[in-house]
Amino acid sequence: PQHSAPSPQHPPPSPQHPPRDQDSTLDESSLRPEDLADPTALPGQQVLARWPDDGWYYRGTVVQELQDGWWALEDANGDVENIHQDDIITDLQDSQRPLALGSSVVGLHPEYSYSYAPGQIAAIGSDGFHYTVQFYDGSQAVLPRHELYTLPQARHREAVSYLQQRERA
């Protein structure tokens, strides 16, 4: 399929976040969209967010809470974007979420540096720390847990649909 690269305006993130626990399986039926947004996000906190310009996920820093669930986030270029809490994932929220075969995730895309895209867990490595991800565009990669973020299935479908619409435009 025709795939457009994520926006080049989003530069490299700050240093890699720490490894996470991945000991059990995820019951995605209990994972709700509101579980992704952290109402306690503080200015200066690093998060992963879906940027509205292209629909890809990038690392950003919380600048301030606005109102009605909106947050101002800054990318590594210093550009600030207002992003709704439904499109923000914090390391704290995701650090204890286990992954299982078929889990919906956002992972570091193998073809685009510093760009995260939706996919599903296709295999779990024998070490229990590395996962094979089948991305929405057919790409596949083996990633460590700390480069994966869980998504509710409904949010995953929405993210894939948005990306596909942007690519057709």
mmCIF file of N, CA and C in Angstrom, residues 26-150:
data_model
loop_
_atom_site.group_PDB
_atom_site.id
_atom_site.type_symbol
_atom_site.label_atom_id
_atom_site.label_comp_id
_atom_site.label_asym_id
_atom_site.label_seq_id
_atom_site.Cartn_x
_atom_site.Cartn_y
_atom_site.Cartn_z
ATOM 1 N N LEU A 26 -2.761 -9.122 28.881
ATOM 2 C CA LEU A 26 -3.639 -7.960 28.921
ATOM 3 C C LEU A 26 -5.067 -8.356 28.594
ATOM 4 N N ASP A 27 -5.993 -7.959 29.441
ATOM 5 C CA ASP A 27 -7.409 -8.122 29.151
ATOM 6 C C ASP A 27 -7.873 -6.822 28.513
ATOM 7 N N GLU A 28 -7.847 -6.775 27.154
ATOM 8 C CA GLU A 28 -8.164 -5.527 26.465
ATOM 9 C C GLU A 28 -9.598 -5.083 26.691
ATOM 10 N N SER A 29 -10.474 -5.998 27.089
ATOM 11 C CA SER A 29 -11.858 -5.596 27.312
ATOM 12 C C SER A 29 -11.966 -4.642 28.498
ATOM 13 N N SER A 30 -10.975 -4.678 29.387
ATOM 14 C CA SER A 30 -11.017 -3.784 30.544
ATOM 15 C C SER A 30 -10.258 -2.482 30.291
ATOM 16 N N LEU A 31 -9.609 -2.362 29.136
ATOM 17 C CA LEU A 31 -8.838 -1.170 28.810
ATOM 18 C C LEU A 31 -9.736 -0.171 28.105
ATOM 19 N N ARG A 32 -9.953 0.975 28.731
ATOM 20 C CA ARG A 32 -10.849 2.001 28.193
ATOM 21 C C ARG A 32 -10.042 3.179 27.658
ATOM 22 N N PRO A 33 -10.585 3.928 26.691
ATOM 23 C CA PRO A 33 -9.862 5.097 26.179
ATOM 24 C C PRO A 33 -9.473 6.069 27.283
ATOM 25 N N GLU A 34 -10.328 6.253 28.259
ATOM 26 C CA GLU A 34 -10.016 7.213 29.327
ATOM 27 C C GLU A 34 -8.865 6.734 30.214
ATOM 28 N N ASP A 35 -8.525 5.428 30.145
ATOM 29 C CA ASP A 35 -7.389 4.932 30.909
ATOM 30 C C ASP A 35 -6.063 5.435 30.339
ATOM 31 N N LEU A 36 -6.065 5.890 29.089
ATOM 32 C CA LEU A 36 -4.823 6.313 28.455
ATOM 33 C C LEU A 36 -4.372 7.686 28.917
ATOM 34 N N ALA A 37 -5.297 8.584 29.140
ATOM 35 C CA ALA A 37 -4.926 9.945 29.508
ATOM 36 C C ALA A 37 -4.677 10.034 31.003
ATOM 37 N N ASP A 38 -3.621 10.721 31.377
ATOM 38 C CA ASP A 38 -3.254 10.840 32.774
ATOM 39 C C ASP A 38 -3.621 12.227 33.274
ATOM 40 N N PRO A 39 -4.674 12.332 34.075
ATOM 41 C CA PRO A 39 -5.090 13.643 34.553
ATOM 42 C C PRO A 39 -4.063 14.279 35.483
ATOM 43 N N THR A 40 -3.062 13.510 35.896
ATOM 44 C CA THR A 40 -2.042 14.070 36.778
ATOM 45 C C THR A 40 -0.773 14.444 36.015
ATOM 46 N N ALA A 41 -0.845 14.472 34.675
ATOM 47 C CA ALA A 41 0.334 14.875 33.899
ATOM 48 C C ALA A 41 0.787 16.255 34.364
ATOM 49 N N LEU A 42 2.053 16.402 34.533
ATOM 50 C CA LEU A 42 2.606 17.662 35.027
ATOM 51 C C LEU A 42 3.484 18.315 33.970
ATOM 52 N N PRO A 43 3.553 19.627 33.978
ATOM 53 C CA PRO A 43 4.472 20.292 33.057
ATOM 54 C C PRO A 43 5.877 19.693 33.181
ATOM 55 N N GLY A 44 6.497 19.475 32.032
ATOM 56 C CA GLY A 44 7.828 18.885 31.999
ATOM 57 C C GLY A 44 7.827 17.382 31.815
ATOM 58 N N GLN A 45 6.679 16.726 31.989
ATOM 59 C CA GLN A 45 6.594 15.273 31.857
ATOM 60 C C GLN A 45 6.662 14.868 30.379
ATOM 61 N N GLN A 46 7.462 13.843 30.094
ATOM 62 C CA GLN A 46 7.540 13.286 28.750
ATOM 63 C C GLN A 46 6.338 12.368 28.528
ATOM 64 N N VAL A 47 5.710 12.472 27.356
ATOM 65 C CA VAL A 47 4.568 11.632 27.005
ATOM 66 C C VAL A 47 4.700 11.207 25.552
ATOM 67 N N LEU A 48 3.873 10.255 25.164
ATOM 68 C CA LEU A 48 3.728 9.881 23.759
ATOM 69 C C LEU A 48 2.356 10.385 23.348
ATOM 70 N N ALA A 49 2.284 11.081 22.206
ATOM 71 C CA ALA A 49 1.011 11.671 21.805
ATOM 72 C C ALA A 49 0.807 11.547 20.303
ATOM 73 N N ARG A 50 -0.464 11.430 19.924
ATOM 74 C CA ARG A 50 -0.822 11.420 18.503
ATOM 75 C C ARG A 50 -0.958 12.878 18.062
ATOM 76 N N TRP A 51 -0.101 13.290 17.127
ATOM 77 C CA TRP A 51 -0.079 14.664 16.646
ATOM 78 C C TRP A 51 -1.085 14.805 15.522
ATOM 79 N N PRO A 52 -1.892 15.846 15.570
ATOM 80 C CA PRO A 52 -2.996 15.985 14.618
ATOM 81 C C PRO A 52 -2.576 16.274 13.179
ATOM 82 N N ASP A 53 -1.359 16.773 12.972
ATOM 83 C CA ASP A 53 -0.960 17.120 11.610
ATOM 84 C C ASP A 53 -0.828 15.904 10.703
ATOM 85 N N ASP A 54 -0.420 14.766 11.248
ATOM 86 C CA ASP A 54 -0.256 13.585 10.400
ATOM 87 C C ASP A 54 -0.814 12.300 11.004
ATOM 88 N N GLY A 55 -1.233 12.321 12.266
ATOM 89 C CA GLY A 55 -1.828 11.147 12.889
ATOM 90 C C GLY A 55 -0.835 10.167 13.479
ATOM 91 N N TRP A 56 0.464 10.418 13.328
ATOM 92 C CA TRP A 56 1.485 9.555 13.919
ATOM 93 C C TRP A 56 1.692 9.973 15.371
ATOM 94 N N TYR A 57 2.272 9.061 16.141
ATOM 95 C CA TYR A 57 2.574 9.326 17.546
ATOM 96 C C TYR A 57 4.053 9.712 17.677
ATOM 97 N N TYR A 58 4.310 10.710 18.534
ATOM 98 C CA TYR A 58 5.672 11.174 18.793
ATOM 99 C C TYR A 58 5.819 11.475 20.281
ATOM 100 N N ARG A 59 7.076 11.501 20.738
ATOM 101 C CA ARG A 59 7.354 11.914 22.101
ATOM 102 C C ARG A 59 7.204 13.430 22.180
ATOM 103 N N GLY A 60 6.717 13.897 23.298
ATOM 104 C CA GLY A 60 6.577 15.331 23.525
ATOM 105 C C GLY A 60 6.655 15.608 25.012
ATOM 106 N N THR A 61 6.684 16.877 25.352
ATOM 107 C CA THR A 61 6.771 17.298 26.748
ATOM 108 C C THR A 61 5.534 18.126 27.085
ATOM 109 N N VAL A 62 4.927 17.817 28.228
ATOM 110 C CA VAL A 62 3.763 18.571 28.674
ATOM 111 C C VAL A 62 4.197 19.989 29.027
ATOM 112 N N VAL A 63 3.523 20.965 28.427
ATOM 113 C CA VAL A 63 3.788 22.370 28.733
ATOM 114 C C VAL A 63 2.809 22.844 29.792
ATOM 115 N N GLN A 64 1.505 22.606 29.551
ATOM 116 C CA GLN A 64 0.501 23.009 30.538
ATOM 117 C C GLN A 64 -0.835 22.349 30.233
ATOM 118 N N GLU A 65 -1.641 22.258 31.277
ATOM 119 C CA GLU A 65 -3.014 21.798 31.115
ATOM 120 C C GLU A 65 -3.831 22.994 30.647
ATOM 121 N N LEU A 66 -4.683 22.771 29.675
ATOM 122 C CA LEU A 66 -5.554 23.830 29.182
ATOM 123 C C LEU A 66 -6.915 23.638 29.831
ATOM 124 N N GLN A 67 -7.954 23.353 29.061
ATOM 125 C CA GLN A 67 -9.246 23.054 29.668
ATOM 126 C C GLN A 67 -9.962 22.000 28.857
ATOM 127 N N ASP A 68 -10.964 21.390 29.483
ATOM 128 C CA ASP A 68 -11.798 20.366 28.837
ATOM 129 C C ASP A 68 -10.984 19.220 28.260
ATOM 130 N N GLY A 69 -9.938 18.786 28.977
ATOM 131 C CA GLY A 69 -9.156 17.633 28.545
ATOM 132 C C GLY A 69 -8.075 17.929 27.524
ATOM 133 N N TRP A 70 -7.796 19.185 27.262
ATOM 134 C CA TRP A 70 -6.756 19.561 26.306
ATOM 135 C C TRP A 70 -5.480 19.921 27.043
ATOM 136 N N TRP A 71 -4.345 19.565 26.431
ATOM 137 C CA TRP A 71 -3.033 19.832 26.991
ATOM 138 C C TRP A 71 -2.159 20.469 25.922
ATOM 139 N N ALA A 72 -1.294 21.383 26.307
ATOM 140 C CA ALA A 72 -0.289 21.943 25.398
ATOM 141 C C ALA A 72 0.954 21.075 25.521
ATOM 142 N N LEU A 73 1.423 20.536 24.376
ATOM 143 C CA LEU A 73 2.626 19.705 24.345
ATOM 144 C C LEU A 73 3.643 20.353 23.422
ATOM 145 N N GLU A 74 4.906 20.182 23.766
ATOM 146 C CA GLU A 74 5.995 20.735 22.963
ATOM 147 C C GLU A 74 6.828 19.603 22.393
ATOM 148 N N ASP A 75 7.142 19.679 21.097
ATOM 149 C CA ASP A 75 8.024 18.676 20.507
ATOM 150 C C ASP A 75 9.473 19.141 20.657
ATOM 151 N N ALA A 76 10.412 18.335 20.181
ATOM 152 C CA ALA A 76 11.829 18.642 20.368
ATOM 153 C C ALA A 76 12.280 19.868 19.579
ATOM 154 N N ASN A 77 11.478 20.332 18.614
ATOM 155 C CA ASN A 77 11.794 21.564 17.879
ATOM 156 C C ASN A 77 11.353 22.800 18.633
ATOM 157 N N GLY A 78 10.581 22.599 19.701
ATOM 158 C CA GLY A 78 10.036 23.728 20.438
ATOM 159 C C GLY A 78 8.668 24.152 19.945
ATOM 160 N N ASP A 79 8.115 23.417 18.959
ATOM 161 C CA ASP A 79 6.769 23.709 18.475
ATOM 162 C C ASP A 79 5.753 23.191 19.481
ATOM 163 N N VAL A 80 4.743 24.001 19.778
ATOM 164 C CA VAL A 80 3.711 23.618 20.753
ATOM 165 C C VAL A 80 2.416 23.321 20.016
ATOM 166 N N GLU A 81 1.771 22.236 20.407
ATOM 167 C CA GLU A 81 0.509 21.800 19.801
ATOM 168 C C GLU A 81 -0.458 21.474 20.935
ATOM 169 N N ASN A 82 -1.724 21.823 20.758
ATOM 170 C CA ASN A 82 -2.756 21.459 21.728
ATOM 171 C C ASN A 82 -3.284 20.086 21.337
ATOM 172 N N ILE A 83 -3.217 19.139 22.283
ATOM 173 C CA ILE A 83 -3.598 17.758 22.026
ATOM 174 C C ILE A 83 -4.552 17.305 23.119
ATOM 175 N N HIS A 84 -5.615 16.608 22.705
ATOM 176 C CA HIS A 84 -6.600 16.124 23.663
ATOM 177 C C HIS A 84 -6.040 14.944 24.449
ATOM 178 N N GLN A 85 -6.450 14.839 25.693
ATOM 179 C CA GLN A 85 -5.935 13.785 26.570
ATOM 180 C C GLN A 85 -6.180 12.382 26.023
ATOM 181 N N ASP A 86 -7.194 12.203 25.172
ATOM 182 C CA ASP A 86 -7.436 10.887 24.585
ATOM 183 C C ASP A 86 -6.297 10.444 23.676
ATOM 184 N N ASP A 87 -5.486 11.395 23.207
ATOM 185 C CA ASP A 87 -4.379 11.095 22.307
ATOM 186 C C ASP A 87 -3.022 11.172 22.994
ATOM 187 N N ILE A 88 -3.024 11.111 24.340
ATOM 188 C CA ILE A 88 -1.787 11.186 25.119
ATOM 189 C C ILE A 88 -1.633 9.914 25.949
ATOM 190 N N ILE A 89 -0.423 9.357 25.934
ATOM 191 C CA ILE A 89 -0.100 8.181 26.746
ATOM 192 C C ILE A 89 1.140 8.510 27.559
ATOM 193 N N THR A 90 1.084 8.289 28.874
ATOM 194 C CA THR A 90 2.265 8.513 29.716
ATOM 195 C C THR A 90 2.944 7.182 30.004
ATOM 196 N N ASP A 91 4.237 7.245 30.280
ATOM 197 C CA ASP A 91 4.965 6.028 30.652
ATOM 198 C C ASP A 91 4.373 5.423 31.916
ATOM 199 N N LEU A 92 4.004 6.273 32.863
ATOM 200 C CA LEU A 92 3.446 5.796 34.121
ATOM 201 C C LEU A 92 2.170 4.996 33.889
ATOM 202 N N GLN A 93 1.304 5.477 33.012
ATOM 203 C CA GLN A 93 0.054 4.773 32.735
ATOM 204 C C GLN A 93 0.308 3.423 32.107
ATOM 205 N N ASP A 94 1.315 3.345 31.249
ATOM 206 C CA ASP A 94 1.516 2.151 30.438
ATOM 207 C C ASP A 94 2.530 1.181 31.026
ATOM 208 N N SER A 95 3.307 1.587 32.004
ATOM 209 C CA SER A 95 4.453 0.803 32.458
ATOM 210 C C SER A 95 4.097 -0.584 32.992
ATOM 211 N N GLN A 96 2.934 -0.744 33.564
ATOM 212 C CA GLN A 96 2.563 -2.041 34.128
ATOM 213 C C GLN A 96 1.567 -2.817 33.256
ATOM 214 N N ARG A 97 1.235 -2.306 32.094
ATOM 215 C CA ARG A 97 0.264 -2.983 31.237
ATOM 216 C C ARG A 97 0.946 -4.121 30.484
ATOM 217 N N PRO A 98 0.515 -5.347 30.727
ATOM 218 C CA PRO A 98 1.107 -6.492 30.040
ATOM 219 C C PRO A 98 0.592 -6.595 28.601
ATOM 220 N N LEU A 99 1.329 -7.327 27.772
ATOM 221 C CA LEU A 99 0.956 -7.528 26.376
ATOM 222 C C LEU A 99 0.741 -9.008 26.104
ATOM 223 N N ALA A 100 -0.184 -9.293 25.197
ATOM 224 C CA ALA A 100 -0.477 -10.664 24.784
ATOM 225 C C ALA A 100 -0.585 -10.700 23.264
ATOM 226 N N LEU A 101 -0.605 -11.885 22.696
ATOM 227 C CA LEU A 101 -0.808 -12.010 21.255
ATOM 228 C C LEU A 101 -2.090 -11.285 20.870
ATOM 229 N N GLY A 102 -2.022 -10.486 19.815
ATOM 230 C CA GLY A 102 -3.184 -9.761 19.338
ATOM 231 C C GLY A 102 -3.429 -8.431 20.029
ATOM 232 N N SER A 103 -2.656 -8.110 21.065
ATOM 233 C CA SER A 103 -2.839 -6.818 21.751
ATOM 234 C C SER A 103 -2.646 -5.669 20.777
ATOM 235 N N SER A 104 -3.493 -4.664 20.889
ATOM 236 C CA SER A 104 -3.366 -3.444 20.096
ATOM 237 C C SER A 104 -2.339 -2.536 20.766
ATOM 238 N N VAL A 105 -1.390 -2.056 19.972
ATOM 239 C CA VAL A 105 -0.311 -1.240 20.518
ATOM 240 C C VAL A 105 0.032 -0.096 19.571
ATOM 241 N N VAL A 106 0.819 0.831 20.093
ATOM 242 C CA VAL A 106 1.528 1.819 19.291
ATOM 243 C C VAL A 106 2.995 1.487 19.515
ATOM 244 N N GLY A 107 3.741 1.333 18.422
ATOM 245 C CA GLY A 107 5.144 0.968 18.543
ATOM 246 C C GLY A 107 6.033 1.798 17.642
ATOM 247 N N LEU A 108 7.321 1.779 17.947
ATOM 248 C CA LEU A 108 8.309 2.492 17.156
ATOM 249 C C LEU A 108 8.363 1.869 15.767
ATOM 250 N N HIS A 109 8.030 2.647 14.748
ATOM 251 C CA HIS A 109 7.954 2.133 13.376
ATOM 252 C C HIS A 109 9.358 1.860 12.843
ATOM 253 N N PRO A 110 9.559 0.724 12.171
ATOM 254 C CA PRO A 110 10.905 0.358 11.714
ATOM 255 C C PRO A 110 11.440 1.221 10.568
ATOM 256 N N GLU A 111 10.577 1.905 9.852
ATOM 257 C CA GLU A 111 11.018 2.676 8.682
ATOM 258 C C GLU A 111 11.141 4.175 8.940
ATOM 259 N N TYR A 112 10.639 4.656 10.085
ATOM 260 C CA TYR A 112 10.629 6.088 10.345
ATOM 261 C C TYR A 112 11.135 6.369 11.754
ATOM 262 N N SER A 113 12.313 6.966 11.836
ATOM 263 C CA SER A 113 12.932 7.262 13.126
ATOM 264 C C SER A 113 12.025 8.127 13.999
ATOM 265 N N TYR A 114 11.960 7.776 15.265
ATOM 266 C CA TYR A 114 11.253 8.550 16.279
ATOM 267 C C TYR A 114 9.750 8.659 16.028
ATOM 268 N N SER A 115 9.218 7.794 15.182
ATOM 269 C CA SER A 115 7.803 7.826 14.822
ATOM 270 C C SER A 115 7.147 6.529 15.277
ATOM 271 N N TYR A 116 6.019 6.663 15.953
ATOM 272 C CA TYR A 116 5.293 5.514 16.488
ATOM 273 C C TYR A 116 3.977 5.368 15.733
ATOM 274 N N ALA A 117 3.591 4.119 15.447
ATOM 275 C CA ALA A 117 2.382 3.854 14.677
ATOM 276 C C ALA A 117 1.616 2.687 15.302
ATOM 277 N N PRO A 118 0.312 2.586 14.996
ATOM 278 C CA PRO A 118 -0.475 1.483 15.548
ATOM 279 C C PRO A 118 -0.136 0.148 14.888
ATOM 280 N N GLY A 119 -0.249 -0.887 15.691
ATOM 281 C CA GLY A 119 -0.017 -2.249 15.223
ATOM 282 C C GLY A 119 -0.598 -3.234 16.215
ATOM 283 N N GLN A 120 -0.305 -4.508 15.978
ATOM 284 C CA GLN A 120 -0.763 -5.561 16.889
ATOM 285 C C GLN A 120 0.377 -6.515 17.169
ATOM 286 N N ILE A 121 0.362 -7.087 18.356
ATOM 287 C CA ILE A 121 1.388 -8.059 18.736
ATOM 288 C C ILE A 121 1.138 -9.344 17.941
ATOM 289 N N ALA A 122 2.134 -9.735 17.123
ATOM 290 C CA ALA A 122 2.027 -10.931 16.284
ATOM 291 C C ALA A 122 2.764 -12.118 16.907
ATOM 292 N N ALA A 123 3.767 -11.841 17.748
ATOM 293 C CA ALA A 123 4.521 -12.900 18.416
ATOM 294 C C ALA A 123 5.211 -12.309 19.638
ATOM 295 N N ILE A 124 5.463 -13.171 20.612
ATOM 296 C CA ILE A 124 6.166 -12.771 21.825
ATOM 297 C C ILE A 124 7.474 -13.541 21.866
ATOM 298 N N GLY A 125 8.581 -12.817 22.023
ATOM 299 C CA GLY A 125 9.894 -13.457 22.062
ATOM 300 C C GLY A 125 10.044 -14.381 23.246
ATOM 301 N N SER A 126 10.946 -15.345 23.125
ATOM 302 C CA SER A 126 11.158 -16.317 24.203
ATOM 303 C C SER A 126 11.663 -15.662 25.479
ATOM 304 N N ASP A 127 12.245 -14.459 25.347
ATOM 305 C CA ASP A 127 12.711 -13.751 26.538
ATOM 306 C C ASP A 127 11.584 -13.010 27.251
ATOM 307 N N GLY A 128 10.383 -12.940 26.612
ATOM 308 C CA GLY A 128 9.248 -12.250 27.220
ATOM 309 C C GLY A 128 9.394 -10.749 27.245
ATOM 310 N N PHE A 129 10.438 -10.230 26.603
ATOM 311 C CA PHE A 129 10.715 -8.797 26.614
ATOM 312 C C PHE A 129 10.636 -8.183 25.220
ATOM 313 N N HIS A 130 10.778 -9.015 24.194
ATOM 314 C CA HIS A 130 10.711 -8.548 22.813
ATOM 315 C C HIS A 130 9.448 -9.084 22.151
ATOM 316 N N TYR A 131 8.845 -8.236 21.321
ATOM 317 C CA TYR A 131 7.569 -8.559 20.685
ATOM 318 C C TYR A 131 7.654 -8.269 19.193
ATOM 319 N N THR A 132 7.079 -9.157 18.395
ATOM 320 C CA THR A 132 6.958 -8.895 16.968
ATOM 321 C C THR A 132 5.658 -8.133 16.772
ATOM 322 N N VAL A 133 5.762 -6.972 16.124
ATOM 323 C CA VAL A 133 4.604 -6.114 15.892
ATOM 324 C C VAL A 133 4.306 -6.086 14.398
ATOM 325 N N GLN A 134 3.042 -6.326 14.062
ATOM 326 C CA GLN A 134 2.548 -6.165 12.695
ATOM 327 C C GLN A 134 1.884 -4.796 12.662
ATOM 328 N N PHE A 135 2.503 -3.853 11.945
ATOM 329 C CA PHE A 135 1.982 -2.492 11.887
ATOM 330 C C PHE A 135 0.830 -2.392 10.894
ATOM 331 N N TYR A 136 0.055 -1.342 11.035
ATOM 332 C CA TYR A 136 -1.129 -1.117 10.207
ATOM 333 C C TYR A 136 -0.809 -1.095 8.714
ATOM 334 N N ASP A 137 0.431 -0.729 8.352
ATOM 335 C CA ASP A 137 0.810 -0.603 6.943
ATOM 336 C C ASP A 137 1.483 -1.855 6.389
ATOM 337 N N GLY A 138 1.478 -2.938 7.162
ATOM 338 C CA GLY A 138 2.072 -4.187 6.712
ATOM 339 C C GLY A 138 3.514 -4.376 7.141
ATOM 340 N N SER A 139 4.156 -3.319 7.638
ATOM 341 C CA SER A 139 5.529 -3.435 8.133
ATOM 342 C C SER A 139 5.531 -4.296 9.391
ATOM 343 N N GLN A 140 6.678 -4.894 9.654
ATOM 344 C CA GLN A 140 6.806 -5.723 10.840
ATOM 345 C C GLN A 140 8.146 -5.422 11.500
ATOM 346 N N ALA A 141 8.178 -5.491 12.820
ATOM 347 C CA ALA A 141 9.424 -5.253 13.552
ATOM 348 C C ALA A 141 9.389 -5.995 14.877
ATOM 349 N N VAL A 142 10.570 -6.349 15.364
ATOM 350 C CA VAL A 142 10.711 -6.908 16.705
ATOM 351 C C VAL A 142 11.156 -5.756 17.595
ATOM 352 N N LEU A 143 10.347 -5.474 18.626
ATOM 353 C CA LEU A 143 10.606 -4.326 19.491
ATOM 354 C C LEU A 143 10.645 -4.735 20.960
ATOM 355 N N PRO A 144 11.481 -4.048 21.753
ATOM 356 C CA PRO A 144 11.453 -4.278 23.196
ATOM 357 C C PRO A 144 10.213 -3.629 23.801
ATOM 358 N N ARG A 145 9.804 -4.084 24.964
ATOM 359 C CA ARG A 145 8.581 -3.590 25.602
ATOM 360 C C ARG A 145 8.589 -2.080 25.770
ATOM 361 N N HIS A 146 9.742 -1.486 26.063
ATOM 362 C CA HIS A 146 9.763 -0.048 26.329
ATOM 363 C C HIS A 146 9.521 0.802 25.082
ATOM 364 N N GLU A 147 9.413 0.197 23.908
ATOM 365 C CA GLU A 147 9.057 0.934 22.692
ATOM 366 C C GLU A 147 7.627 0.639 22.253
ATOM 367 N N LEU A 148 6.841 0.051 23.145
ATOM 368 C CA LEU A 148 5.446 -0.296 22.858
ATOM 369 C C LEU A 148 4.521 0.322 23.897
ATOM 370 N N TYR A 149 3.365 0.774 23.433
ATOM 371 C CA TYR A 149 2.340 1.363 24.304
ATOM 372 C C TYR A 149 1.005 0.717 23.969
ATOM 373 N N THR A 150 0.271 0.321 24.981
ATOM 374 C CA THR A 150 -1.028 -0.324 24.748
ATOM 375 C C THR A 150 -2.075 0.693 24.309
#
